[in-house]
Tab-separated table of C-alpha atoms in Angstrom:
chain	number	residue	atom	x	y	z
W	24	MET	CA	88.201	-8.703	238.070
W	25	THR	CA	89.522	-6.188	235.541
W	26	THR	CA	86.801	-3.900	234.186
W	27	THR	CA	86.413	-2.542	230.660
W	28	THR	CA	87.029	0.963	231.979
W	29	GLU	CA	90.326	-0.104	233.553
W	30	LEU	CA	91.448	-1.887	230.383
W	31	SER	CA	90.710	1.131	228.202
W	32	ALA	CA	93.259	3.128	230.199
W	33	THR	CA	95.999	0.505	229.976
W	34	THR	CA	98.608	0.105	227.286
W	35	LEU	CA	99.191	-2.919	225.082
W	36	LEU	CA	102.484	-4.823	225.068
W	37	ARG	CA	103.273	-7.402	222.406
W	38	PHE	CA	106.015	-9.774	223.510
W	39	ALA	CA	107.497	-13.099	222.436
W	40	THR	CA	109.308	-15.912	224.203
W	41	ALA	CA	112.268	-17.811	222.772
W	42	GLY	CA	114.915	-20.230	223.930
W	43	SER	CA	116.534	-23.582	223.355
W	44	VAL	CA	114.677	-26.892	223.508
W	45	ASP	CA	113.636	-27.824	227.065
W	46	ASP	CA	114.626	-24.453	228.508
W	47	GLY	CA	111.077	-24.137	229.826
W	48	LYS	CA	109.428	-21.557	227.568
W	49	SER	CA	105.973	-23.108	227.626
W	50	THR	CA	106.239	-23.742	231.366
W	51	LEU	CA	107.123	-20.075	231.916
W	52	VAL	CA	104.158	-18.939	229.828
W	53	GLY	CA	101.854	-21.363	231.635
W	54	ARG	CA	103.129	-20.169	235.010
W	55	LEU	CA	102.673	-16.548	233.927
W	56	LEU	CA	99.073	-17.176	232.885
W	57	HIS	CA	98.277	-19.337	235.919
W	58	ASP	CA	99.750	-17.110	238.612
W	59	SER	CA	98.310	-13.917	237.087
W	60	LYS	CA	94.833	-15.513	237.249
W	61	SER	CA	94.523	-15.456	233.446
W	62	VAL	CA	93.483	-19.109	233.011
W	63	LEU	CA	89.843	-20.109	232.812
W	64	ALA	CA	88.676	-22.886	235.149
W	65	ASP	CA	87.836	-25.285	232.307
W	66	GLN	CA	91.270	-24.741	230.729
W	67	LEU	CA	92.988	-25.586	234.006
W	68	GLU	CA	90.799	-28.662	234.459
W	69	ALA	CA	91.721	-29.875	230.965
W	70	VAL	CA	95.424	-29.434	231.739
W	71	GLU	CA	95.046	-31.301	235.027
W	72	ARG	CA	93.312	-34.216	233.259
W	73	ALA	CA	95.970	-34.344	230.532
W	74	SER	CA	98.755	-34.222	233.135
W	75	ALA	CA	97.152	-37.006	235.201
W	76	SER	CA	96.815	-39.215	232.118
W	77	ARG	CA	100.583	-38.873	231.629
W	78	GLY	CA	101.256	-39.934	235.230
W	79	GLN	CA	102.182	-36.483	236.518
W	80	GLN	CA	101.166	-35.593	240.054
W	81	GLY	CA	100.605	-31.872	239.427
W	82	PRO	CA	99.365	-29.875	236.422
W	83	ASP	CA	101.905	-29.460	233.622
W	84	LEU	CA	101.488	-25.748	232.938
W	85	ALA	CA	103.318	-26.076	229.604
W	86	LEU	CA	100.167	-27.677	228.209
W	87	LEU	CA	98.398	-24.333	228.423
W	88	THR	CA	100.345	-23.203	225.344
W	89	ASP	CA	101.397	-26.415	223.588
W	90	GLY	CA	98.100	-26.813	221.770
W	91	LEU	CA	99.023	-29.127	218.894
W	92	ARG	CA	98.770	-32.863	219.541
W	93	ALA	CA	102.305	-33.387	218.228
W	94	GLU	CA	103.536	-30.750	220.674
W	95	ARG	CA	101.879	-32.420	223.652
W	96	GLU	CA	103.111	-35.875	222.680
W	97	GLN	CA	106.717	-34.788	222.092
W	98	GLY	CA	106.852	-32.187	224.840
W	99	ILE	CA	108.073	-29.512	222.426
W	100	THR	CA	106.740	-26.337	220.847
W	101	ILE	CA	106.370	-26.502	217.050
W	102	ASP	CA	104.118	-23.636	216.013
W	103	VAL	CA	103.806	-20.095	217.347
W	104	ALA	CA	101.143	-20.064	220.096
W	105	TYR	CA	99.472	-16.706	220.682
W	106	ARG	CA	97.879	-15.917	224.019
W	107	TYR	CA	95.966	-12.835	225.112
W	108	PHE	CA	95.733	-11.797	228.755
W	109	ALA	CA	95.522	-8.693	230.884
W	110	THR	CA	96.311	-7.324	234.314
W	111	PRO	CA	94.943	-4.096	235.803
W	112	ARG	CA	98.116	-2.340	234.610
W	113	ARG	CA	98.476	-3.556	231.008
W	114	ARG	CA	97.102	-5.765	228.237
W	115	PHE	CA	99.350	-8.365	226.591
W	116	ILE	CA	99.628	-10.303	223.344
W	117	LEU	CA	102.113	-13.126	223.886
W	118	ALA	CA	103.755	-15.253	221.199
W	119	ASP	CA	105.317	-18.502	222.481
W	120	THR	CA	107.811	-19.459	219.755
W	121	PRO	CA	109.638	-22.765	219.084
W	122	GLY	CA	113.186	-23.432	220.195
W	123	HIS	CA	114.336	-25.898	217.531
W	124	VAL	CA	116.766	-24.666	214.875
W	125	GLN	CA	114.452	-25.872	212.093
W	126	TYR	CA	111.708	-23.588	213.403
W	127	THR	CA	113.795	-20.392	213.253
W	128	ARG	CA	111.266	-18.961	210.760
W	129	ASN	CA	108.521	-19.383	213.372
W	130	MET	CA	110.534	-17.353	215.872
W	131	VAL	CA	110.908	-14.603	213.252
W	132	THR	CA	107.142	-14.644	212.740
W	133	GLY	CA	106.390	-14.388	216.448
W	134	ALA	CA	108.947	-11.671	217.209
W	135	SER	CA	108.358	-9.531	214.102
W	136	THR	CA	105.681	-7.445	215.838
W	137	ALA	CA	107.019	-7.754	219.398
W	138	GLU	CA	108.174	-4.813	221.482
W	139	LEU	CA	109.894	-7.187	223.910
W	140	THR	CA	111.409	-10.657	223.687
W	141	VAL	CA	111.948	-12.995	226.624
W	142	ILE	CA	114.910	-15.275	225.886
W	143	LEU	CA	115.192	-18.238	228.244
W	144	VAL	CA	118.445	-19.893	229.271
W	145	ASP	CA	118.801	-23.094	231.271
W	146	ALA	CA	120.954	-22.148	234.264
W	147	ARG	CA	122.731	-25.527	234.015
W	148	ASN	CA	123.768	-24.972	230.378
W	149	GLY	CA	124.316	-21.213	230.189
W	150	VAL	CA	124.473	-19.332	226.889
W	151	VAL	CA	124.378	-21.859	224.045
W	152	GLU	CA	124.309	-21.637	220.249
W	153	GLN	CA	120.531	-21.275	220.095
W	154	THR	CA	120.668	-18.491	222.699
W	155	ARG	CA	123.009	-16.528	220.454
W	156	ARG	CA	120.791	-17.277	217.465
W	157	HIS	CA	117.720	-15.873	219.198
W	158	ALA	CA	119.628	-12.799	220.366
W	159	ALA	CA	120.726	-12.195	216.774
W	160	ILE	CA	117.145	-12.492	215.503
W	161	ALA	CA	115.954	-10.032	218.153
W	162	ALA	CA	118.648	-7.612	216.982
W	163	LEU	CA	117.723	-8.123	213.311
W	164	LEU	CA	114.053	-7.473	214.039
W	165	ARG	CA	114.930	-4.347	216.056
W	166	VAL	CA	113.107	-5.563	219.154
W	167	PRO	CA	113.590	-2.658	221.610
W	168	HIS	CA	113.626	-4.679	224.850
W	169	VAL	CA	115.147	-8.096	225.616
W	170	VAL	CA	114.640	-9.993	228.865
W	171	LEU	CA	117.141	-12.730	229.709
W	172	ALA	CA	115.262	-15.185	231.917
W	173	VAL	CA	117.782	-17.538	233.521
W	174	ASN	CA	115.489	-20.482	234.236
W	175	LYS	CA	115.800	-23.597	236.419
W	176	MET	CA	117.702	-21.757	239.119
W	177	ASP	CA	116.340	-24.375	241.545
W	178	LEU	CA	118.522	-26.976	239.809
W	179	VAL	CA	121.729	-25.025	240.479
W	180	GLY	CA	120.969	-24.305	244.118
W	181	TYR	CA	119.826	-20.723	243.412
W	182	GLN	CA	123.477	-19.644	243.196
W	183	GLU	CA	123.951	-15.958	242.470
W	184	SER	CA	127.349	-16.596	240.847
W	185	VAL	CA	125.783	-18.863	238.191
W	186	PHE	CA	123.203	-16.216	237.305
W	187	ALA	CA	125.749	-13.393	237.250
W	188	ALA	CA	128.101	-15.231	234.871
W	189	ILE	CA	125.313	-16.048	232.408
W	190	ALA	CA	123.896	-12.518	232.553
W	191	GLU	CA	127.305	-10.969	231.909
W	192	GLU	CA	128.082	-13.229	228.936
W	193	PHE	CA	124.689	-12.732	227.283
W	194	THR	CA	124.568	-8.966	227.837
W	195	ALA	CA	128.007	-8.515	226.279
W	196	TYR	CA	126.975	-10.544	223.219
W	197	ALA	CA	123.610	-8.787	222.786
W	198	THR	CA	125.190	-5.348	223.183
W	199	GLU	CA	127.700	-6.209	220.464
W	200	LEU	CA	124.756	-6.951	218.157
W	201	GLY	CA	123.173	-3.581	218.912
W	202	VAL	CA	120.361	-4.734	221.224
W	203	PRO	CA	119.459	-1.484	223.037
W	204	GLU	CA	118.337	-2.933	226.379
W	205	VAL	CA	118.819	-6.226	228.244
W	206	THR	CA	117.185	-7.051	231.597
W	207	ALA	CA	118.347	-10.265	233.296
W	208	ILE	CA	116.022	-12.037	235.759
W	209	PRO	CA	116.767	-15.312	237.658
W	210	ILE	CA	113.664	-17.546	237.704
W	211	SER	CA	112.293	-21.017	238.257
W	212	ALA	CA	109.244	-21.376	236.033
W	213	LEU	CA	108.403	-24.746	237.572
W	214	ALA	CA	108.439	-23.436	241.152
W	215	GLY	CA	107.205	-19.944	240.282
W	216	ASP	CA	110.249	-18.049	241.568
W	217	ASN	CA	110.365	-14.455	240.217
W	218	VAL	CA	107.751	-15.106	237.533
W	219	VAL	CA	104.748	-13.360	239.102
W	220	GLU	CA	105.725	-13.457	242.776
W	221	PRO	CA	109.194	-12.583	244.162
W	222	SER	CA	111.362	-15.536	245.108
W	223	ALA	CA	111.784	-16.333	248.774
W	224	THR	CA	114.965	-18.309	248.029
W	225	MET	CA	116.855	-15.666	245.989
W	226	ASP	CA	116.989	-12.751	248.407
W	227	TRP	CA	120.228	-11.639	246.716
W	228	TYR	CA	118.166	-10.508	243.698
W	229	GLY	CA	116.492	-7.126	244.117
W	230	GLY	CA	115.102	-6.575	240.619
W	231	PRO	CA	111.577	-6.989	239.229
W	232	THR	CA	109.744	-10.229	238.590
W	233	VAL	CA	108.998	-11.138	234.982
W	234	LEU	CA	105.409	-9.899	235.213
W	235	GLU	CA	106.402	-6.707	237.018
W	236	HIS	CA	108.889	-5.902	234.266
W	237	LEU	CA	106.319	-6.674	231.558
W	238	GLU	CA	103.841	-4.349	233.264
W	239	THR	CA	106.248	-1.431	233.648
W	240	VAL	CA	108.628	-1.552	230.666
W	241	PRO	CA	108.090	1.506	228.451
W	242	VAL	CA	106.727	0.677	225.017
W	243	SER	CA	109.495	2.636	223.328
W	244	HIS	CA	108.750	1.530	219.770
W	245	ASP	CA	105.729	3.852	219.579
W	246	LEU	CA	104.381	3.865	216.042
W	247	ALA	CA	102.492	7.073	216.774
W	248	HIS	CA	105.837	8.897	216.631
W	249	CYS	CA	107.021	7.267	213.388
W	250	HIS	CA	106.660	8.720	209.908
W	251	ALA	CA	102.930	8.991	209.162
W	252	ARG	CA	101.796	6.388	206.630
W	253	LEU	CA	98.312	5.332	205.429
W	254	PRO	CA	98.180	2.413	202.948
W	255	VAL	CA	94.946	2.725	200.964
W	256	GLN	CA	92.924	-0.457	201.250
W	257	TYR	CA	89.638	0.588	199.676
W	258	VAL	CA	88.132	3.540	197.795
W	259	ILE	CA	84.655	4.403	199.083
W	260	ARG	CA	82.159	5.999	196.652
W	261	PRO	CA	78.577	5.463	197.913
W	262	ARG	CA	76.887	7.556	195.167
W	263	THR	CA	73.733	7.815	197.259
W	264	PRO	CA	71.342	10.799	197.431
W	265	GLU	CA	72.842	11.651	200.835
W	266	HIS	CA	76.436	11.378	199.594
W	267	PRO	CA	76.419	11.968	195.822
W	268	ASP	CA	80.017	13.254	195.651
W	269	TYR	CA	81.590	11.361	198.579
W	270	ARG	CA	84.999	9.901	197.706
W	271	GLY	CA	87.010	8.548	200.618
W	272	TYR	CA	90.170	6.500	200.913
W	273	ALA	CA	89.944	3.865	203.627
W	274	GLY	CA	92.695	1.985	205.420
W	275	GLN	CA	94.449	1.362	208.719
W	276	ILE	CA	97.045	3.962	209.666
W	277	ALA	CA	100.333	2.037	209.702
W	278	ALA	CA	102.326	4.681	211.568
W	279	GLY	CA	102.138	8.260	212.782
W	280	SER	CA	99.075	10.501	212.742
W	281	PHE	CA	97.061	12.543	210.239
W	282	ARG	CA	95.201	15.809	210.746
W	283	VAL	CA	92.518	17.660	208.813
W	284	GLY	CA	94.119	20.477	206.816
W	285	GLU	CA	97.427	18.620	206.463
W	286	ARG	CA	99.125	18.633	203.062
W	287	VAL	CA	99.661	15.058	201.828
W	288	THR	CA	101.228	13.243	198.893
W	289	VAL	CA	99.907	10.074	197.272
W	290	LEU	CA	102.624	7.597	196.320
W	291	PRO	CA	103.883	6.289	193.994
W	292	SER	CA	102.176	8.832	191.682
W	293	GLY	CA	103.471	11.859	193.632
W	294	ARG	CA	100.183	13.772	193.381
W	295	THR	CA	99.484	16.159	196.268
W	296	SER	CA	96.357	17.423	197.992
W	297	THR	CA	95.052	18.520	201.403
W	298	ILE	CA	93.053	16.414	203.863
W	299	SER	CA	89.551	17.900	203.942
W	300	GLY	CA	88.103	15.378	206.374
W	301	ILE	CA	88.736	12.205	208.383
W	302	ASP	CA	85.954	9.764	209.241
W	303	LEU	CA	86.429	7.353	212.148
W	304	LEU	CA	83.670	4.835	212.893
W	305	GLY	CA	81.277	6.931	210.820
W	306	GLU	CA	82.014	10.155	212.714
W	307	PRO	CA	84.222	13.067	211.595
W	308	VAL	CA	87.407	13.665	213.622
W	309	GLU	CA	90.187	16.219	213.415
W	310	VAL	CA	93.093	13.837	214.120
W	311	ALA	CA	93.636	10.078	213.691
W	312	TRP	CA	96.495	7.932	214.992
W	313	THR	CA	98.345	4.674	214.398
W	314	THR	CA	96.278	1.448	214.083
W	315	GLN	CA	92.998	3.360	213.726
W	316	SER	CA	90.982	2.372	210.651
W	317	VAL	CA	89.857	5.589	208.995
W	318	THR	CA	88.520	7.093	205.792
W	319	VAL	CA	90.413	10.132	204.533
W	320	LEU	CA	88.822	12.726	202.225
W	321	LEU	CA	90.933	14.998	200.025
W	322	GLU	CA	90.188	18.485	198.700
W	323	ASP	CA	91.267	17.599	195.148
W	324	ASP	CA	89.740	14.925	192.920
W	325	ILE	CA	92.935	12.996	192.164
W	326	ASP	CA	93.480	9.385	191.156
W	327	VAL	CA	93.975	7.272	194.274
W	328	SER	CA	93.479	3.504	194.321
W	329	ARG	CA	94.115	0.439	196.487
W	330	GLY	CA	97.805	-0.056	197.104
W	331	ASP	CA	98.668	3.648	197.103
W	332	LEU	CA	100.304	5.203	200.162
W	333	ILE	CA	99.156	8.527	201.628
W	334	VAL	CA	101.966	10.375	203.450
W	335	PRO	CA	102.638	13.917	204.709
W	336	THR	CA	104.146	15.947	201.880
W	337	LYS	CA	106.887	17.229	204.206
W	338	ASP	CA	107.814	13.660	205.228
W	339	ALA	CA	107.455	11.591	202.074
W	340	PRO	CA	109.765	8.608	201.500
W	341	GLU	CA	111.584	8.159	198.241
W	342	THR	CA	110.142	5.699	195.750
W	343	THR	CA	112.451	3.098	194.252
W	344	GLN	CA	112.489	-0.030	192.130
W	345	ASP	CA	115.717	-1.304	193.695
W	346	ILE	CA	115.366	-2.677	197.215
W	347	GLU	CA	118.132	-4.090	199.380
W	348	ALA	CA	116.954	-5.901	202.475
W	349	THR	CA	117.608	-8.543	205.100
W	350	VAL	CA	115.240	-11.472	204.670
W	351	CYS	CA	114.292	-14.678	206.441
W	352	HIS	CA	113.330	-17.410	203.993
W	353	VAL	CA	110.296	-19.307	205.323
W	354	ALA	CA	109.338	-21.623	202.441
W	355	ASP	CA	110.620	-25.137	201.812
W	356	GLN	CA	111.505	-24.294	198.194
W	357	PRO	CA	114.742	-22.273	197.890
W	358	LEU	CA	114.916	-18.600	196.948
W	359	THR	CA	117.407	-18.227	194.094
W	360	VAL	CA	119.000	-15.441	192.082
W	361	GLY	CA	116.688	-14.716	189.170
W	362	HIS	CA	113.620	-15.938	191.090
W	363	ARG	CA	110.456	-14.189	189.831
W	364	VAL	CA	108.191	-13.298	192.742
W	365	LEU	CA	105.412	-11.011	193.905
W	366	LEU	CA	106.404	-8.422	196.498
W	367	LYS	CA	103.676	-7.331	198.923
W	368	HIS	CA	104.316	-4.058	200.744
W	369	GLY	CA	101.411	-2.778	202.792
W	370	THR	CA	98.352	-3.049	200.567
W	371	ARG	CA	100.339	-2.978	197.314
W	372	THR	CA	101.543	-6.088	195.454
W	373	VAL	CA	103.943	-5.800	192.493
W	374	LYS	CA	105.987	-8.153	190.345
W	375	ALA	CA	109.665	-8.429	191.239
W	376	ILE	CA	112.863	-10.356	190.505
W	377	VAL	CA	115.585	-11.401	192.944
W	378	LYS	CA	118.545	-9.589	191.434
W	379	ASP	CA	121.247	-10.825	193.794
W	380	ILE	CA	121.803	-12.585	197.118
W	381	PRO	CA	124.950	-10.822	198.360
W	382	SER	CA	125.320	-12.852	201.552
W	383	ARG	CA	123.863	-15.429	203.888
W	384	LEU	CA	124.127	-14.914	207.627
W	385	THR	CA	125.285	-17.815	209.789
W	386	LEU	CA	123.697	-17.090	213.151
W	387	ASP	CA	125.974	-19.565	214.950
W	388	ASP	CA	128.979	-17.235	214.686
W	389	LEU	CA	127.440	-14.240	212.854
W	390	SER	CA	129.671	-14.786	209.853
W	391	LEU	CA	128.528	-13.600	206.415
W	392	HIS	CA	128.993	-16.026	203.526
W	393	PRO	CA	129.166	-14.042	200.281
W	394	HIS	CA	126.963	-14.796	197.243
W	395	PRO	CA	125.408	-18.133	198.269
W	396	GLU	CA	123.188	-18.054	195.125
W	397	GLN	CA	120.199	-19.314	197.129
W	398	LEU	CA	118.505	-19.256	200.518
W	399	VAL	CA	116.779	-22.333	201.924
W	400	ALA	CA	114.180	-22.647	204.683
W	401	ASN	CA	115.160	-20.774	207.885
W	402	ASP	CA	118.096	-19.008	206.171
W	403	ILE	CA	118.645	-15.318	206.848
W	404	GLY	CA	120.474	-13.292	204.236
W	405	ARG	CA	120.794	-10.083	202.269
W	406	VAL	CA	118.964	-9.750	198.950
W	407	LYS	CA	118.696	-7.183	196.165
W	408	ILE	CA	115.311	-7.002	194.505
W	409	ARG	CA	114.147	-5.177	191.376
W	410	THR	CA	110.433	-4.353	191.266
W	411	ALA	CA	108.281	-3.747	188.205
W	412	GLU	CA	106.879	-0.547	189.707
W	413	PRO	CA	108.323	2.050	192.100
W	414	LEU	CA	107.558	1.496	195.781
W	415	PRO	CA	107.672	3.988	198.690
W	416	MET	CA	109.740	1.839	201.040
W	417	ASP	CA	110.886	3.061	204.455
W	418	SER	CA	113.911	1.646	206.217
W	419	TYR	CA	112.949	-1.088	208.691
W	420	ALA	CA	115.024	0.715	211.314
W	421	ASP	CA	112.732	3.745	210.951
W	422	SER	CA	109.416	1.890	210.738
W	423	ARG	CA	108.888	-1.823	211.301
W	424	ARG	CA	105.431	-1.598	209.658
W	425	THR	CA	106.279	0.231	206.421
W	426	GLY	CA	109.856	-1.045	206.190
W	427	SER	CA	108.785	-4.685	205.940
W	428	PHE	CA	107.460	-6.788	203.082
W	429	ILE	CA	106.904	-10.373	201.996
W	430	LEU	CA	107.814	-12.228	198.818
W	431	ILE	CA	105.106	-14.467	197.361
W	432	ASP	CA	105.219	-17.311	194.852
W	433	PRO	CA	103.138	-16.055	191.875
W	434	ALA	CA	102.218	-19.634	190.932
W	435	ASP	CA	100.352	-20.671	194.077
W	436	GLY	CA	100.373	-17.672	196.444
W	437	THR	CA	102.737	-19.296	198.968
W	438	THR	CA	104.658	-16.911	201.223
W	439	LEU	CA	108.338	-17.384	200.418
W	440	THR	CA	110.267	-14.800	202.372
W	441	ALA	CA	109.851	-12.083	205.002
W	442	GLY	CA	111.921	-8.970	204.340
W	443	MET	CA	113.239	-5.958	206.266
W	444	ALA	CA	114.397	-3.069	204.084
W	445	GLY	CA	117.646	-1.238	204.735
W	446	ASP	CA	120.514	-2.140	207.056
W	447	SER	CA	120.371	-5.339	209.079
W	448	PHE	CA	122.101	-5.081	212.464
W	449	ALA	CA	122.424	-1.746	214.244
W	450	THR	CA	126.084	-2.731	214.698
W	451	PRO	CA	127.729	-3.841	211.417
W	452	VAL	CA	128.763	-7.485	211.228
W	453	PRO	CA	132.003	-8.127	209.299
W	454	ALA	CA	131.922	-10.507	206.364
W	455	LYS	CA	134.162	-13.565	206.283
W	456	GLY	CA	135.622	-14.892	203.070
W	457	GLY	CA	136.385	-13.219	199.753
W	458	PRO	CA	133.928	-11.284	197.642
W	459	GLY	CA	131.819	-13.213	195.152
W	460	ASP	CA	131.331	-12.474	191.486
W	461	PRO	CA	128.818	-9.745	190.701
W	462	ALA	CA	125.417	-10.958	189.590
W	463	ASP	CA	124.711	-11.017	185.887
W	464	ASP	CA	122.060	-8.363	185.170
W	465	GLU	CA	121.329	-9.478	181.591
W	466	GLY	CA	117.808	-10.608	180.791
W	467	TRP	CA	115.989	-8.291	183.180
W	468	ASP	CA	112.663	-7.116	181.843
W	469	PHE	CA	112.116	-4.226	184.252
């Protein structure tokens, strides 16, 4: 049994799974939870009953994550299933994402906050179109670590040559996209080979099991070392006899750290001041770090409101009304040139217009189709956006938290698009086809 004291000393790893249909993602996740003793007795009993009702002799571990009725009936994953578990060495937040092409947007959602992605490949089929698609999405989202889990090795006689060929092909493709690290592991999720326990039938493999790698991989995308950013969520003014002049700016630190005495700038206004105090859980502290919810007090009485961004004066981003970004369109209604939207960045929401859609990315072959005029559901493309007010936008490559945004339909509040500011792939992808006509800028009101 893992104690609270042990957990407090462990790190947290967010990871996602992806792969083609029937590659065994949900089975892998179920096996991971089952063999690491992270499944409650009543959950396992429910899975055993459901499996028996379907005529299966043993428990179908995929049912531990396929929670929707439609998923269980069809044997597929539709929505992103989040699971939380822990070992004595690390805590985990796992996102099991769908494999179907039409659910690409769900994979983007699940992997957007992941530090590691496990991409499954059926050993019988090798690297397929959907494998390349998921590798491209991992590269777009700047996921630092990718695990290639070559599954169903039991169905190819546990042949080392099959694994080696798939690992070589995938690693070459992912490296070309700019994925910084790929770890290939041969597994059988159904039999449990190399998932939690080492395989007794693949003695030619000397690397870690999936769980061992998850427990030991360095969490390299450490937000504590990114540019310090504090989106203001709420202004606190108690006006009580005990605190007649208290004025604090509350929010969750998105990246970096802040220290009492540090000179800061409030954006987009550009006003500067010095941090006179930091309150954490009602107690004063000298330093606060990423993900901590704090209240910051400033020496000067300046105008700060919800949606503003507090940053170190020596490390302040530029503010701009013109944003170029890679986006994944998640709504059923298309995103078109001239589309009027709301752009939400951190705690700030402003009016915006889609100025241009320079290209749409075809993940099948990574070709760029110039000026498609619109993006439909699951499309990934480049957009140029003009905002009504200046925004302090970081590059997504520098900070996944403050370099991301969403576009919202102002009519009904529906999320339309998820965006990543700045360059897309770490390695440039060449465009195919001739250049399109420049967008007509007439009629812009800001």
